[in-house]
Amino acid sequence: MPLDPDDPRPPYVQVANALRAAILTRKFAAGDKLPSRAELARAYDVAPMTVQNALRELRDEGLIVSRQGSGVFVRERTERPVGLRPHIEHAFEAEHVSIDFAGFSGETLHGVITEPLDKIRIGRLRPESITVRLLVPDPSEPWAVPCTVDEKADSPAFRKRAEEIMRRHTLAIVDSVTELAALGLVNEATAHIRVHPAASLFKLYLINNEEAFFGFYPVREHVITFGGETQAMYDLMGKDAILFHHSANDDDASTGSQYVEQSKTWFDSMWNSIAKDYVR
């Protein structure tokens, strides 16, 4: 049905809310395929881009998964994924904000960090400091994945493609964060990228040293086209990673508190040992 014209929320938020409600009330059951983007655009009387933005919201929350060539499906276990977005947004309400990311490209983080940074630009938030550290695999070194399907071998072409994706998202984060200090909107804002020689088989987010989000990258076969040729590859599917949440706000002896502490220890050890600054 068309959206409520008196609702002050952006259309994509309204569409996302409607679809979320349909999923959580099992009108779309686990494993069901959602209508196409064009069908949803007609149903809600919005532009296809509005639907695309709504689906991105649900994908970031872990409610849906895209399968190339097949469509968009409700994730099989909708009760398990944890939405990263509200925790990132809440983190920026603190006086001192710190976000550490270890993973493949930073694409998801780029998507969820945009809104709190925009709120700082318009004066709705004003933390004293922001520190962001991004730890990603070194694209100049051979990788175990992505790799070719036939030989299961490292591909410089695949690495080049992956680096372009990584650069687009991580550099956008760095520029957006450091711009806040340059504009005088935050007293101190730093963002750095370091690369390491290991393949990223999981993603980790550490938020204000109080919360950890962890998820494994599924490795799946799909076909890509670049250089005018179509090739099959095994790739890391970041959007399909289910995130598990751990909090240090529990009892000091709790599993969550210990998990956050050990995650921070691991991240710092990588950052300060085998990682090196990424050169643009």
Coordinates of C-alpha atoms in Angstrom, one line a residue:
M1 CA 0.0 0.0 0.0
P2 CA 1.2 3.6 -0.6
L3 CA 3.0 5.4 2.2
D4 CA 1.4 7.8 4.6
P5 CA 2.0 11.3 3.1
D6 CA 1.7 12.8 6.6
D7 CA 4.5 10.6 8.0
P8 CA 7.6 12.9 8.5
R9 CA 10.1 10.1 8.1
P10 CA 12.0 9.6 4.9
P11 CA 10.2 7.3 2.4
Y12 CA 13.0 4.7 2.6
V13 CA 12.6 4.5 6.4
Q14 CA 8.9 3.9 6.0
V15 CA 9.4 1.2 3.5
A16 CA 12.1 -0.4 5.6
N17 CA 9.8 -0.3 8.7
A18 CA 6.9 -1.9 6.7
L19 CA 9.1 -4.7 5.4
R20 CA 10.7 -5.2 8.8
A21 CA 7.3 -5.6 10.4
A22 CA 6.2 -8.1 7.7
I23 CA 9.4 -10.2 8.4
L24 CA 9.2 -10.1 12.1
T25 CA 5.5 -11.0 12.1
R26 CA 6.3 -13.9 9.7
K27 CA 4.2 -12.5 6.8
F28 CA 7.5 -13.1 5.0
A29 CA 8.8 -16.3 6.6
A30 CA 12.4 -17.3 6.9
G31 CA 13.7 -18.4 3.5
D32 CA 11.0 -16.5 1.6
K33 CA 11.9 -14.5 -1.4
L34 CA 10.8 -10.9 -1.3
P35 CA 9.1 -9.2 -4.2
S36 CA 11.4 -7.6 -6.7
R37 CA 12.6 -4.1 -6.3
A38 CA 10.2 -3.0 -9.1
E39 CA 7.3 -4.8 -7.5
L40 CA 8.0 -3.2 -4.1
A41 CA 8.3 0.2 -5.8
R42 CA 4.9 -0.2 -7.3
A43 CA 3.4 -1.5 -4.1
Y44 CA 4.6 1.4 -2.0
D45 CA 4.4 4.0 -4.8
V46 CA 8.0 5.0 -4.5
A47 CA 11.1 5.2 -6.7
P48 CA 13.2 2.0 -7.1
M49 CA 16.1 3.8 -5.4
T50 CA 13.9 4.3 -2.3
V51 CA 13.3 0.5 -2.2
Q52 CA 17.0 -0.1 -2.7
N53 CA 17.9 2.1 0.3
A54 CA 15.2 0.4 2.4
L55 CA 16.6 -3.1 1.5
R56 CA 20.1 -1.9 2.4
E57 CA 18.8 -1.0 5.9
L58 CA 17.3 -4.5 6.4
R59 CA 20.5 -6.1 5.0
D60 CA 22.6 -4.1 7.4
E61 CA 20.4 -5.4 10.2
G62 CA 20.9 -9.0 9.1
L63 CA 17.2 -9.6 8.3
I64 CA 17.6 -10.3 4.6
V65 CA 20.3 -11.6 2.3
S66 CA 20.9 -11.0 -1.5
R67 CA 21.7 -13.9 -3.7
Q68 CA 23.2 -12.9 -7.0
G69 CA 20.9 -13.8 -9.9
S70 CA 18.2 -15.1 -7.6
G71 CA 16.9 -12.1 -5.6
V72 CA 16.5 -11.0 -2.0
F73 CA 15.5 -13.5 0.7
V74 CA 14.5 -13.4 4.4
R75 CA 17.5 -14.8 6.3
E76 CA 16.8 -18.3 7.6
R77 CA 17.4 -17.4 11.2
T78 CA 16.1 -13.9 11.7
E79 CA 16.3 -14.1 15.5
R80 CA 20.1 -14.4 15.6
P81 CA 21.6 -11.4 13.7
V82 CA 22.4 -8.3 15.7
G83 CA 21.9 -4.9 14.1
L84 CA 25.1 -2.9 14.2
R85 CA 23.6 0.4 13.2
P86 CA 21.8 1.5 16.4
H87 CA 24.9 0.6 18.5
I88 CA 27.2 2.7 16.3
E89 CA 24.8 5.6 16.4
H90 CA 24.5 5.3 20.2
A91 CA 28.3 5.2 20.5
F92 CA 28.5 8.8 19.1
E93 CA 26.6 10.1 22.0
A94 CA 29.6 9.5 24.2
E95 CA 32.2 12.2 24.9
H96 CA 35.0 10.2 23.5
V97 CA 34.2 7.8 20.5
S98 CA 36.5 5.0 19.4
I99 CA 35.7 2.5 16.7
D100 CA 38.1 -0.3 15.7
F101 CA 37.3 -2.5 12.7
A102 CA 39.1 -5.6 11.4
G103 CA 37.7 -7.2 8.3
F104 CA 37.7 -7.2 4.5
S105 CA 36.5 -3.8 3.1
G106 CA 34.7 -1.7 5.7
E107 CA 31.7 -1.4 3.5
T108 CA 29.2 -2.1 6.2
L109 CA 30.9 0.3 8.6
H110 CA 30.9 3.0 6.0
G111 CA 27.1 2.6 5.6
V112 CA 26.3 2.7 9.3
I113 CA 28.7 5.5 10.3
T114 CA 27.3 8.0 7.8
E115 CA 24.3 9.0 9.8
P116 CA 26.0 9.9 13.1
L117 CA 28.7 11.8 11.2
D118 CA 25.9 13.8 9.5
K119 CA 24.4 14.5 12.9
I120 CA 27.7 16.0 14.0
R121 CA 27.8 18.2 10.8
I122 CA 24.4 19.7 11.6
G123 CA 25.1 20.2 15.3
R124 CA 22.9 17.4 16.8
L125 CA 25.9 15.6 18.2
R126 CA 29.2 16.9 19.5
P127 CA 31.7 14.4 20.9
E128 CA 35.0 15.7 22.2
S129 CA 37.0 13.2 20.2
I130 CA 36.7 10.5 17.6
T131 CA 39.2 7.7 16.9
V132 CA 38.7 5.2 14.1
R133 CA 41.2 2.4 13.3
L134 CA 40.6 0.2 10.2
L135 CA 42.6 -3.1 9.9
V136 CA 42.3 -4.7 6.4
P137 CA 44.3 -7.3 4.4
D138 CA 47.2 -6.0 2.4
P139 CA 46.2 -6.0 -1.3
S140 CA 49.9 -6.2 -2.4
E141 CA 50.2 -9.6 -0.8
P142 CA 48.8 -12.9 -2.2
W143 CA 45.4 -13.9 -0.6
A144 CA 43.8 -17.3 0.2
V145 CA 40.5 -15.7 -0.7
P146 CA 39.1 -14.3 -3.0
C147 CA 40.6 -16.8 -5.3
T148 CA 39.8 -18.6 -8.6
V149 CA 37.4 -21.5 -8.6
D150 CA 39.2 -23.8 -10.9
E151 CA 42.7 -23.5 -9.4
K152 CA 41.8 -22.1 -5.9
A153 CA 44.7 -19.8 -6.5
D154 CA 45.4 -16.2 -5.6
S155 CA 44.4 -13.8 -8.4
P156 CA 46.1 -10.3 -8.7
A157 CA 43.0 -9.2 -10.7
F158 CA 40.7 -10.2 -7.9
R159 CA 42.9 -8.5 -5.4
K160 CA 42.9 -5.3 -7.5
R161 CA 39.1 -5.4 -7.7
A162 CA 38.9 -6.0 -3.9
E163 CA 41.3 -3.1 -3.2
E164 CA 39.1 -0.7 -5.2
I165 CA 36.1 -1.7 -3.0
M166 CA 38.2 -1.4 0.1
R167 CA 39.7 2.0 -0.9
R168 CA 36.2 3.4 -1.7
H169 CA 34.8 2.7 1.7
T170 CA 37.8 3.0 4.1
L171 CA 39.1 6.2 2.5
A172 CA 35.6 7.7 2.6
I173 CA 35.4 6.9 6.3
V174 CA 38.9 8.5 6.9
D175 CA 38.0 11.6 4.9
S176 CA 34.6 12.1 6.6
V177 CA 36.0 11.7 10.1
T178 CA 39.1 13.9 9.7
E179 CA 37.0 16.5 8.0
L180 CA 35.1 17.0 11.3
A181 CA 38.2 18.2 13.1
A182 CA 39.2 20.4 10.1
L183 CA 35.8 22.1 10.3
G184 CA 36.1 22.6 14.1
L185 CA 33.1 20.4 14.7
V186 CA 35.1 18.0 16.9
N187 CA 38.1 18.9 19.0
E188 CA 40.0 15.9 17.8
A189 CA 39.2 13.4 15.1
T190 CA 41.6 10.8 13.7
A191 CA 41.1 7.9 11.4
H192 CA 43.8 5.5 10.1
I193 CA 44.0 2.5 7.9
R194 CA 46.6 -0.3 8.4
V195 CA 47.0 -3.4 6.3
H196 CA 48.3 -6.9 7.3
P197 CA 49.3 -10.0 5.3
A198 CA 46.6 -12.4 6.7
A199 CA 43.4 -13.2 4.9
S200 CA 40.3 -11.8 6.6
L201 CA 38.0 -14.7 7.4
F202 CA 35.9 -12.7 9.9
K203 CA 34.9 -9.2 10.8
L204 CA 35.2 -7.5 14.2
Y205 CA 33.9 -4.2 15.4
L206 CA 35.0 -2.8 18.8
I207 CA 32.9 0.2 19.9
N208 CA 34.1 2.5 22.7
N209 CA 36.0 -0.4 24.2
E210 CA 32.7 -1.5 25.6
E211 CA 31.1 -3.6 22.9
A212 CA 32.3 -6.2 20.4
F213 CA 30.6 -7.4 17.3
F214 CA 32.0 -10.5 15.6
G215 CA 30.9 -12.5 12.5
F216 CA 32.4 -15.0 10.2
Y217 CA 32.6 -14.3 6.4
P218 CA 30.9 -17.1 4.4
V219 CA 33.0 -18.1 1.4
R220 CA 30.7 -18.6 -1.6
E221 CA 31.2 -19.0 -5.4
H222 CA 29.9 -16.3 -7.7
V223 CA 30.6 -14.9 -11.1
I224 CA 32.0 -11.5 -11.8
T225 CA 32.8 -9.6 -14.9
F226 CA 35.9 -7.4 -15.3
G227 CA 38.3 -6.7 -18.1
G228 CA 35.6 -7.8 -20.5
E229 CA 35.7 -11.3 -19.2
T230 CA 33.4 -13.4 -17.0
Q231 CA 35.2 -15.4 -14.3
A232 CA 34.0 -17.6 -11.4
M233 CA 35.6 -16.8 -8.0
Y234 CA 35.3 -17.9 -4.4
D235 CA 34.6 -14.7 -2.5
L236 CA 34.0 -13.5 1.1
M237 CA 30.4 -12.5 1.5
G238 CA 30.4 -9.7 4.1
K239 CA 26.7 -8.9 3.9
D240 CA 25.9 -12.5 4.8
A241 CA 27.9 -12.4 8.0
I242 CA 25.8 -12.8 11.1
L243 CA 27.1 -10.6 13.9
F244 CA 27.2 -11.7 17.5
H245 CA 27.2 -9.1 20.2
H246 CA 29.3 -9.0 23.4
S247 CA 29.2 -6.3 26.0
A248 CA 31.7 -5.3 28.6
N249 CA 28.9 -3.6 30.6
D250 CA 28.1 -6.9 32.2
D251 CA 29.9 -8.3 35.3
D252 CA 33.7 -8.1 35.0
A253 CA 33.8 -11.9 35.2
S254 CA 31.2 -12.4 32.5
T255 CA 31.9 -14.0 29.1
G256 CA 30.9 -10.7 27.4
S257 CA 33.4 -8.6 29.3
Q258 CA 36.2 -11.1 28.7
Y259 CA 35.3 -11.3 25.0
V260 CA 35.6 -7.6 24.6
E261 CA 38.9 -7.4 26.5
Q262 CA 40.4 -10.3 24.5
S263 CA 39.2 -8.8 21.2
K264 CA 40.8 -5.5 22.1
T265 CA 44.1 -7.3 23.0
W266 CA 44.0 -9.2 19.7
F267 CA 43.3 -6.0 17.7
D268 CA 46.1 -4.0 19.4
S269 CA 48.5 -6.9 18.9
M270 CA 47.9 -6.9 15.2
W271 CA 47.8 -3.1 14.9
N272 CA 51.1 -2.7 16.7
S273 CA 53.0 -5.7 15.2
I274 CA 52.6 -7.0 11.7
A275 CA 50.2 -4.2 10.4
K276 CA 51.6 -1.3 8.4
D277 CA 50.1 2.0 7.3
Y278 CA 48.2 1.8 4.1
V279 CA 49.5 4.2 1.4
R280 CA 46.9 5.7 -0.8

